[in-house]
Structures are given as C-alpha cells and as structure tokens.
C-alpha cells in the first residue's frame, strides 16, 4: 500500500481505547438468549429499503421523474426501483396491464404467425444477460448542457439483468420469409409508437424479456414484456411489447424520422444510427458533491459502449493534460455498464477531472471539442442549438474548486 | 431447431388472422398525439413492482418469513426484496439502525485500531462482486426433508451484487500483528453473536459491504454494513457489522460450537467447516408445480459451490440412470449462483428429474444415498434424525407424475 493512502486512511481512524465497548458487547451476548438458526423473523414477504435511504429518480428540473441517481448507485446493477424511465405521451393505461390478458404477436413476413401469452413465453428456453440501456437523448446538449449533476446530465442510462426468450428462437419458429430485412416492434402504450430494427440485430441478440434483476419487469419499464435490443439506443427497447412484425424496409414513422434522428447542419437528418457510445462518466466526485478534502479521494464511475465491451477507461485529473488508466471492476461484461476506480491524491488546487472510454472495437470517447470539429462548429454551438443532438457521448469534465465543490465544466 | 421443439412451440401459437388487431393499433397511433422523448412521466422517485406480481418470501410452514421463492426468480440476481433472511433472536433494534450513528471498529492484534463511519467507508476504494449466500441449514434434513416446494427446501440461498471495501485493505492499514490467525466478527443485533473466520480468508476476499444490487443493503440483510465472506456458510456474512477483532484462535462461542456445527454419529461435532456445496437444484419444474403437458418442457435451475466456480451441471430425467449436460448461462461467475437450462421432451410417463453440480475443483454433488454411505447410516436416518445436519448438499430429486404434478422425491 502506498504511504499516501495510509495517510488518508488514518483520518478514518479514531484513537483506540475501545476495549470497553468490546466488553459491553460480550456482556450483552451472555444476557441475551441466543436462538440461532431456528427462527425466521422480521422479514416481510417483500422487503423495502431502510427509511434512512433517500436515493431517488428525479426529472431534469428536480421534479419527480425518471433519471437514475448515478451518484448514489454502486456496482453495476441499477436497482429496478431506480431504473431510468422516459415515457412517450400518456402511458398510464400501459402501467396497469394484467399479464393474464397480455399477448405478444409475431407476424408479417413469416410462414407461421405466432401469438404467445406471458406464461407461454416463460415456459420456453430462456436467456439472461446483464445489459445497459441508454436513451439516445442522454446528455443531449439541447437539454442538459447547463445542468449540474451527474443524475441530471447522465441519468438516462441504467443496467439490469434482463431475462426472457431469444427473439431469434421465436423468429426461427415462425419461419422468416425471403426478402425480410427489418422488424417493426410496437408496445401497448396509447401512442402505439413503432420502431424499426434491422432483422440481423433481431436474430443476433434481441430478447423478448419478462424478467429484470431476477423478478418481473417493473411497470414503468415495460411490464409484462419488453423488447431488449442490446447496445442500441434505448427507444429500441420497446416497453409493454405487443408485437414484432417482420418486414422488408424500415417504417420511417414520425417518431423515428422526426423525433429520433439528429438534424445535421445542412438540414438533412442522420437516422437509423443505433449503437451508443463509447461513453463514460465519473459519478463520484461529480457535480454538486464535495471533496473529502486535500489528500486521498477515490474516483469512481461507469463506462459503456453499444459497440461492444469496455476495454479501457482513462482518467485525467489535470484538465486533460495527462491520462492514467483506471481500474476496471472484473468481470467486464459486453454491452453492460462497467465500473471503474481510480485512486486520486488531490493537492487541494482547482482542477478539472474527467474520464475517457475505449471499447474493444477501438472506438474512443471524444471530447466536446473533437465532436465540434467533426461537425464544423464552435463548441458553444452545442449549448445554444435548439436541434436535438442524439447519441452525444462527449467526455464529461467536472471542475473541482479549491473549496472542494464540484461543478459541471462542459462549456463552463 | 429440433422438430420436437417446433412441435412444442406451435402449442403457444394461435391461428393467424390477426391483421385486424394490427390495423387497430395503427389507427390508435394516428389518433394519439405522440410527444416522444421530451417527457419523463409516470415514474415515481422509487418504483414498485406490478400489483399483479405476488412472489414472496415465506417461512417453512407458510408463515411470513425469509425463504427466497426460487421457483419465481429468473436469471442469477435475487431481488433484494426477496433475499432470504434468517435472524437470530430478536433483531428489531438492528433493523432501525441510523447509519449516521453506526460505526465499524477494527481492533485486536493490530498496530492501529481503526473506527469508521459508514460515510468514511464509502469514500474508500470499493469492490463489487456478484456472490451467493447460503445458510448452512439450507435443505437441512432435520427441518425440510418432508417439505414440498423448492422454496421451502432450498430457499435459504440468494445471490446479489455486493459492494464495499475489501477487508484486506482495512487489515493492512491497521497492521496485523505477528501470531494473528483468526478474526472475530460481530453485528449489532441484541444477541451480539460472534463468528470466527480464518485470517487467511479475511485477507483473501472478505468485503465490508454497504451495497447490495446497486443500492444500500436492505435492513433485514444487515443495513448499513455486512461482512461478506464469499462461499462460506451464510452465518459468516455477519449482518449489522460493528466490529472485526483480530485474534490468534477461534472463539468457540456457543453459537459456533453448539449451534453451528454438525453432530457426528460418534457424538463428536464437526465444526469450522466453512465452504458450501457443490450444490444445484431444479427450480422449474419443482415441487408443487405442474408440467405443461407431454412434449417440450424447459428445465431450469441454479447451481453454486463454495469451493469455486460451477463447471458443469448434469440433468437426469430418468431417475438417475442417465445424465446429460445442461447449458450454463454465461458468464458463470465464481462463488455466484449459476443458471442452467435443459431442453426436455417429456413422454408423459411418471419419472424422476434431478440435477448434479460439479465445480472447478472437481467436487461433485452427491446423492442422498452417497451421503448416507459416507455417514454409515441408512438414507432414512436423515428424515428421522433430530440432529442438525449442516451443509447438506444432496441431489434433489423431483417426481413427475403421469398427471403432470411434481413432488419432492427425496425419501418419498
């Protein structure tokens, strides 16, 4: 262990002289009748968290809403109760779906259209995978460039263990006809939005999921069925899934062409770009938090890439002049959040910290300036534009002040 | 795909003629104003499951209690709300711990005794691991040989992603003195039980955990701190952890010597055996469930081993005459639950199904008969004994009747 870290750890320690406390414990033990192993008590059928825990989803402006509190989560699993939620229009009826009445239909360019109840799907061979989901609008300049916390800026991504039936199994059973090249997925929410996904992707790794983190999917996340489309932008993970239609072209519905594409400077739109990232963000210390004080400060965060597996995360604590490799928590799973750690000795001076993700395809997370250069605009364009800039994966800088406060430093 | 499976899948399908349904959906879409991407609605700060989901922990006799419903869980993560719970004596005061007041002390044979608040621990380098915990009394013949369901017989095991500080880091910081060989761990429950764990294990992979599945540990599972002792019997995962004392011998407290050892036939006790398994159980179809009917029936279950990593799970569907290898859900994680799948074509006749786990140390899960042989007793001894038989990892046979009902077949 480095002497510097020991120096830090000492802060956590208090003088000894605790023998008295230990003795009290021994006394208590002898007075209490111990009934080991035979009792099961104090456990409700379905437990809840401690009344002292307050981590919660918020909206961008602090209203009750759907952004995951990344500053509070640990490890790589997002608790289902805190998984991010973005809804399209009024989805109240979809939140009340009775699973006994729900059906999933597979039709279109297939030899044998199929309809399944949820129970029928549960009796088929299943697959489980830990996968991130991220909304393409996460960290969208238009809506979050001036926002302060990691939750407000990056809270549209979460990671769960999803369980269900491989869509490829159902497609093979239905018999996909020649010439088919896309699927159209639709959910039960009133807006009945549809999403076009390449058939190749559907055959590769899509899941008709009924399980999330070991139990049924939560209502706001698509109960009882959700199409999981690993690594693709979140909207392709269709909630309250009712049908998949096999077709020979994308449908170009308004929500796909007008709402979920990126307008270019020349007025044309970039669309049907599915894969997200590579991306990473330091979740602690992050905007709105305070440093422990000069000396040891653990840096931790999350990294992910829709292109594959996170291979490397580098951290800079000097405004981007130098970068050092962070430690990745093993195992690093493909298309899942990866947790990184970095031991930092802060000298107490103002500085900027940031992280940079590289995936196993060699894709590297760009800086805001690099993205602007590609676009042929000034960086400040991304704060002032009213265009929707999807899939924004610029490096997130956090400014640390002498006073130990931490602030969003993107364009600040 | 095997034709037999296709045969099965057809049962799930209904005739086509569903174009009308599809058309209705299109109509609904055009009538509803779609406001994609801009709204975050319908998501509480902390979500709850669907009102239609009823999976719950039960006690052995059906009372409200702490056994995980393994027949209902999917994947390998156990929802924290369903993690098994066994309490010792009255633990009510421990369930109300204010984390701001809680302290963890590391003392005994160390150079520098240390005391940490929960917040201080959270600011240290952290580790996260997906790990099973199992009570040594799980499937204990004494208490469950006659019970019927997989929850009743095997529900004392669960699997979570645990996050915290490596105990080795804290021990190195404290400076372990020469001659130390054990640690004694203690929690805040009124009984103040202590547990002796070899120092080697503490240095290898124990975690002072504050996180479970991405958020704070649940109260009944040790909030705010729990000692995680991977692969060792559950009781060494000390809840509401208040201190670890470094010592030079095990303490042999009554709960260790009288309550948590196994009485041998010669009257002596086997104790300080820590590692569990290898073990596995078919969770579906399992006791109390019904078969789909003759034809395709998916078999799934969980396997684990305190000795290392699950290497192989075999399934027999003919009363143990022949065994075939099941498919393990990748990645298989060391000291975690592993999910296995097996495609079974049931011919409709009465039979017995069962699973057998082999770990990467070459340890193989034994049958009840093999255990009895080692003990020099008749198999029926395990139903009639009033002795506590800990770490019972015998193969679990389930009898499938012609009528499609499924029953515990161990000694039945």
mmCIF file of N, CA and C in Angstrom, chain B residues 340-395:
data_model
loop_
_atom_site.group_PDB
_atom_site.id
_atom_site.type_symbol
_atom_site.label_atom_id
_atom_site.label_comp_id
_atom_site.label_asym_id
_atom_site.label_seq_id
_atom_site.Cartn_x
_atom_site.Cartn_y
_atom_site.Cartn_z
ATOM 1 N N UNK B 340 -28.813 -22.748 -14.965
ATOM 2 C CA UNK B 340 -28.687 -23.773 -16.010
ATOM 3 C C UNK B 340 -30.028 -24.031 -16.681
ATOM 4 N N UNK B 341 -29.929 -24.493 -17.937
ATOM 5 C CA UNK B 341 -31.103 -24.772 -18.765
ATOM 6 C C UNK B 341 -30.952 -26.138 -19.405
ATOM 7 N N UNK B 342 -32.063 -26.809 -19.542
ATOM 8 C CA UNK B 342 -32.056 -28.120 -20.182
ATOM 9 C C UNK B 342 -33.380 -28.300 -20.920
ATOM 10 N N UNK B 343 -33.285 -28.655 -22.205
ATOM 11 C CA UNK B 343 -34.492 -28.872 -23.022
ATOM 12 C C UNK B 343 -34.945 -30.310 -22.856
ATOM 13 N N UNK B 344 -36.158 -30.482 -22.357
ATOM 14 C CA UNK B 344 -36.637 -31.837 -22.058
ATOM 15 C C UNK B 344 -37.921 -32.127 -22.826
ATOM 16 N N UNK B 345 -37.912 -33.271 -23.484
ATOM 17 C CA UNK B 345 -39.135 -33.746 -24.116
ATOM 18 C C UNK B 345 -39.713 -34.845 -23.231
ATOM 19 N N UNK B 346 -40.742 -34.500 -22.497
ATOM 20 C CA UNK B 346 -41.328 -35.444 -21.539
ATOM 21 C C UNK B 346 -42.304 -36.347 -22.284
ATOM 22 N N UNK B 347 -42.159 -37.652 -22.051
ATOM 23 C CA UNK B 347 -43.022 -38.610 -22.760
ATOM 24 C C UNK B 347 -44.357 -38.837 -22.046
ATOM 25 N N UNK B 348 -44.580 -38.118 -20.959
ATOM 26 C CA UNK B 348 -45.862 -38.236 -20.270
ATOM 27 C C UNK B 348 -45.915 -39.316 -19.215
ATOM 28 N N UNK B 349 -44.813 -40.072 -19.084
ATOM 29 C CA UNK B 349 -44.784 -41.138 -18.079
ATOM 30 C C UNK B 349 -44.231 -40.616 -16.750
ATOM 31 N N UNK B 350 -44.577 -41.329 -15.672
ATOM 32 C CA UNK B 350 -44.014 -40.960 -14.371
ATOM 33 C C UNK B 350 -42.499 -41.123 -14.396
ATOM 34 N N UNK B 351 -41.790 -40.174 -13.807
ATOM 35 C CA UNK B 351 -40.328 -40.257 -13.761
ATOM 36 C C UNK B 351 -39.798 -39.351 -12.651
ATOM 37 N N UNK B 352 -38.497 -39.366 -12.495
ATOM 38 C CA UNK B 352 -37.840 -38.502 -11.505
ATOM 39 C C UNK B 352 -36.776 -37.675 -12.213
ATOM 40 N N UNK B 353 -36.807 -36.371 -11.977
ATOM 41 C CA UNK B 353 -35.803 -35.477 -12.570
ATOM 42 C C UNK B 353 -34.916 -34.906 -11.466
ATOM 43 N N UNK B 354 -33.670 -34.629 -11.792
ATOM 44 C CA UNK B 354 -32.722 -34.125 -10.788
ATOM 45 C C UNK B 354 -31.503 -33.543 -11.480
ATOM 46 N N UNK B 355 -30.752 -32.739 -10.739
ATOM 47 C CA UNK B 355 -29.555 -32.108 -11.296
ATOM 48 C C UNK B 355 -28.359 -32.379 -10.397
ATOM 49 N N UNK B 356 -27.171 -32.330 -11.003
ATOM 50 C CA UNK B 356 -25.924 -32.644 -10.280
ATOM 51 C C UNK B 356 -24.854 -31.642 -10.675
ATOM 52 N N UNK B 357 -24.275 -30.995 -9.692
ATOM 53 C CA UNK B 357 -23.282 -29.943 -9.928
ATOM 54 C C UNK B 357 -21.862 -30.454 -9.724
ATOM 55 N N UNK B 358 -20.980 -30.064 -10.624
ATOM 56 C CA UNK B 358 -19.544 -30.308 -10.453
ATOM 57 C C UNK B 358 -18.831 -28.964 -10.510
ATOM 58 N N UNK B 359 -17.957 -28.701 -9.522
ATOM 59 C CA UNK B 359 -17.254 -27.416 -9.552
ATOM 60 C C UNK B 359 -15.857 -27.569 -10.150
ATOM 61 N N UNK B 360 -15.164 -26.444 -10.264
ATOM 62 C CA UNK B 360 -13.864 -26.465 -10.943
ATOM 63 C C UNK B 360 -12.761 -27.068 -10.080
ATOM 64 N N UNK B 361 -13.098 -27.456 -8.837
ATOM 65 C CA UNK B 361 -12.152 -28.207 -8.010
ATOM 66 C C UNK B 361 -12.355 -29.714 -8.188
ATOM 67 N N UNK B 362 -13.321 -30.067 -9.014
ATOM 68 C CA UNK B 362 -13.612 -31.488 -9.225
ATOM 69 C C UNK B 362 -14.589 -32.057 -8.213
ATOM 70 N N UNK B 363 -15.102 -31.213 -7.309
ATOM 71 C CA UNK B 363 -16.083 -31.688 -6.336
ATOM 72 C C UNK B 363 -17.413 -31.939 -7.027
ATOM 73 N N UNK B 364 -18.044 -33.066 -6.707
ATOM 74 C CA UNK B 364 -19.301 -33.451 -7.332
ATOM 75 C C UNK B 364 -20.386 -33.543 -6.263
ATOM 76 N N UNK B 365 -21.547 -32.981 -6.578
ATOM 77 C CA UNK B 365 -22.684 -33.045 -5.654
ATOM 78 C C UNK B 365 -23.106 -34.505 -5.481
ATOM 79 N N UNK B 366 -23.203 -34.971 -4.234
ATOM 80 C CA UNK B 366 -23.536 -36.382 -4.007
ATOM 81 C C UNK B 366 -25.043 -36.626 -3.933
ATOM 82 N N UNK B 367 -25.437 -37.878 -4.109
ATOM 83 C CA UNK B 367 -26.825 -38.246 -3.851
ATOM 84 C C UNK B 367 -27.029 -38.420 -2.347
ATOM 85 N N UNK B 368 -28.272 -38.451 -1.946
ATOM 86 C CA UNK B 368 -28.585 -38.734 -0.546
ATOM 87 C C UNK B 368 -27.972 -40.076 -0.141
ATOM 88 N N UNK B 369 -28.057 -41.030 -1.033
ATOM 89 C CA UNK B 369 -27.556 -42.370 -0.722
ATOM 90 C C UNK B 369 -26.042 -42.341 -0.517
ATOM 91 N N UNK B 370 -25.366 -41.564 -1.327
ATOM 92 C CA UNK B 370 -23.905 -41.480 -1.178
ATOM 93 C C UNK B 370 -23.520 -40.816 0.142
ATOM 94 N N UNK B 371 -24.281 -39.807 0.532
ATOM 95 C CA UNK B 371 -24.008 -39.161 1.821
ATOM 96 C C UNK B 371 -24.236 -40.157 2.955
ATOM 97 N N UNK B 372 -25.322 -40.903 2.849
ATOM 98 C CA UNK B 372 -25.646 -41.886 3.888
ATOM 99 C C UNK B 372 -24.527 -42.929 4.007
ATOM 100 N N UNK B 373 -23.997 -43.341 2.862
ATOM 101 C CA UNK B 373 -22.931 -44.329 2.849
ATOM 102 C C UNK B 373 -21.697 -43.794 3.589
ATOM 103 N N UNK B 374 -21.379 -42.544 3.318
ATOM 104 C CA UNK B 374 -20.224 -41.929 3.986
ATOM 105 C C UNK B 374 -20.448 -41.886 5.494
ATOM 106 N N UNK B 375 -21.690 -41.583 5.858
ATOM 107 C CA UNK B 375 -22.016 -41.487 7.276
ATOM 108 C C UNK B 375 -22.184 -42.867 7.928
ATOM 109 N N UNK B 376 -22.335 -43.904 7.111
ATOM 110 C CA UNK B 376 -22.568 -45.228 7.660
ATOM 111 C C UNK B 376 -23.954 -45.388 8.243
ATOM 112 N N UNK B 377 -24.933 -44.750 7.615
ATOM 113 C CA UNK B 377 -26.321 -44.844 8.089
ATOM 114 C C UNK B 377 -27.225 -45.209 6.912
ATOM 115 N N UNK B 378 -28.455 -45.566 7.227
ATOM 116 C CA UNK B 378 -29.456 -45.741 6.185
ATOM 117 C C UNK B 378 -29.917 -44.357 5.725
ATOM 118 N N UNK B 379 -30.279 -44.210 4.450
ATOM 119 C CA UNK B 379 -30.759 -42.902 3.981
ATOM 120 C C UNK B 379 -31.868 -42.332 4.863
ATOM 121 N N UNK B 380 -32.740 -43.212 5.337
ATOM 122 C CA UNK B 380 -33.881 -42.731 6.105
ATOM 123 C C UNK B 380 -33.461 -42.049 7.415
ATOM 124 N N UNK B 381 -32.204 -42.313 7.827
ATOM 125 C CA UNK B 381 -31.688 -41.622 9.014
ATOM 126 C C UNK B 381 -31.891 -40.123 8.921
ATOM 127 N N UNK B 382 -31.738 -39.599 7.699
ATOM 128 C CA UNK B 382 -31.780 -38.145 7.538
ATOM 129 C C UNK B 382 -33.194 -37.583 7.684
ATOM 130 N N UNK B 383 -34.174 -38.466 7.604
ATOM 131 C CA UNK B 383 -35.520 -37.953 7.851
ATOM 132 C C UNK B 383 -35.857 -38.013 9.331
ATOM 133 N N UNK B 384 -35.292 -38.992 10.017
ATOM 134 C CA UNK B 384 -35.715 -39.216 11.403
ATOM 135 C C UNK B 384 -34.808 -38.545 12.428
ATOM 136 N N UNK B 385 -33.570 -38.208 12.016
ATOM 137 C CA UNK B 385 -32.650 -37.646 12.997
ATOM 138 C C UNK B 385 -33.142 -36.309 13.534
ATOM 139 N N UNK B 386 -32.875 -36.080 14.806
ATOM 140 C CA UNK B 386 -33.133 -34.759 15.372
ATOM 141 C C UNK B 386 -31.841 -33.953 15.439
ATOM 142 N N UNK B 387 -30.766 -34.559 14.956
ATOM 143 C CA UNK B 387 -29.504 -33.815 14.900
ATOM 144 C C UNK B 387 -29.557 -32.792 13.777
ATOM 145 N N UNK B 388 -28.808 -31.749 13.990
ATOM 146 C CA UNK B 388 -28.692 -30.716 12.968
ATOM 147 C C UNK B 388 -27.643 -31.170 11.957
ATOM 148 N N UNK B 389 -28.045 -31.347 10.725
ATOM 149 C CA UNK B 389 -27.104 -31.745 9.678
ATOM 150 C C UNK B 389 -26.872 -30.534 8.782
ATOM 151 N N UNK B 390 -25.752 -29.889 8.989
ATOM 152 C CA UNK B 390 -25.472 -28.668 8.236
ATOM 153 C C UNK B 390 -24.813 -29.007 6.903
ATOM 154 N N UNK B 391 -24.837 -28.024 6.016
ATOM 155 C CA UNK B 391 -24.159 -28.130 4.716
ATOM 156 C C UNK B 391 -24.631 -29.339 3.912
ATOM 157 N N UNK B 392 -25.889 -29.708 4.053
ATOM 158 C CA UNK B 392 -26.426 -30.860 3.329
ATOM 159 C C UNK B 392 -26.590 -30.477 1.858
ATOM 160 N N UNK B 393 -25.864 -31.125 0.991
ATOM 161 C CA UNK B 393 -25.885 -30.748 -0.421
ATOM 162 C C UNK B 393 -26.305 -31.909 -1.323
ATOM 163 N N UNK B 394 -27.109 -32.816 -0.771
ATOM 164 C CA UNK B 394 -27.562 -33.963 -1.555
ATOM 165 C C UNK B 394 -28.377 -33.559 -2.776
ATOM 166 N N UNK B 395 -28.259 -34.361 -3.812
ATOM 167 C CA UNK B 395 -29.024 -34.136 -5.043
ATOM 168 C C UNK B 395 -30.521 -34.143 -4.744
#
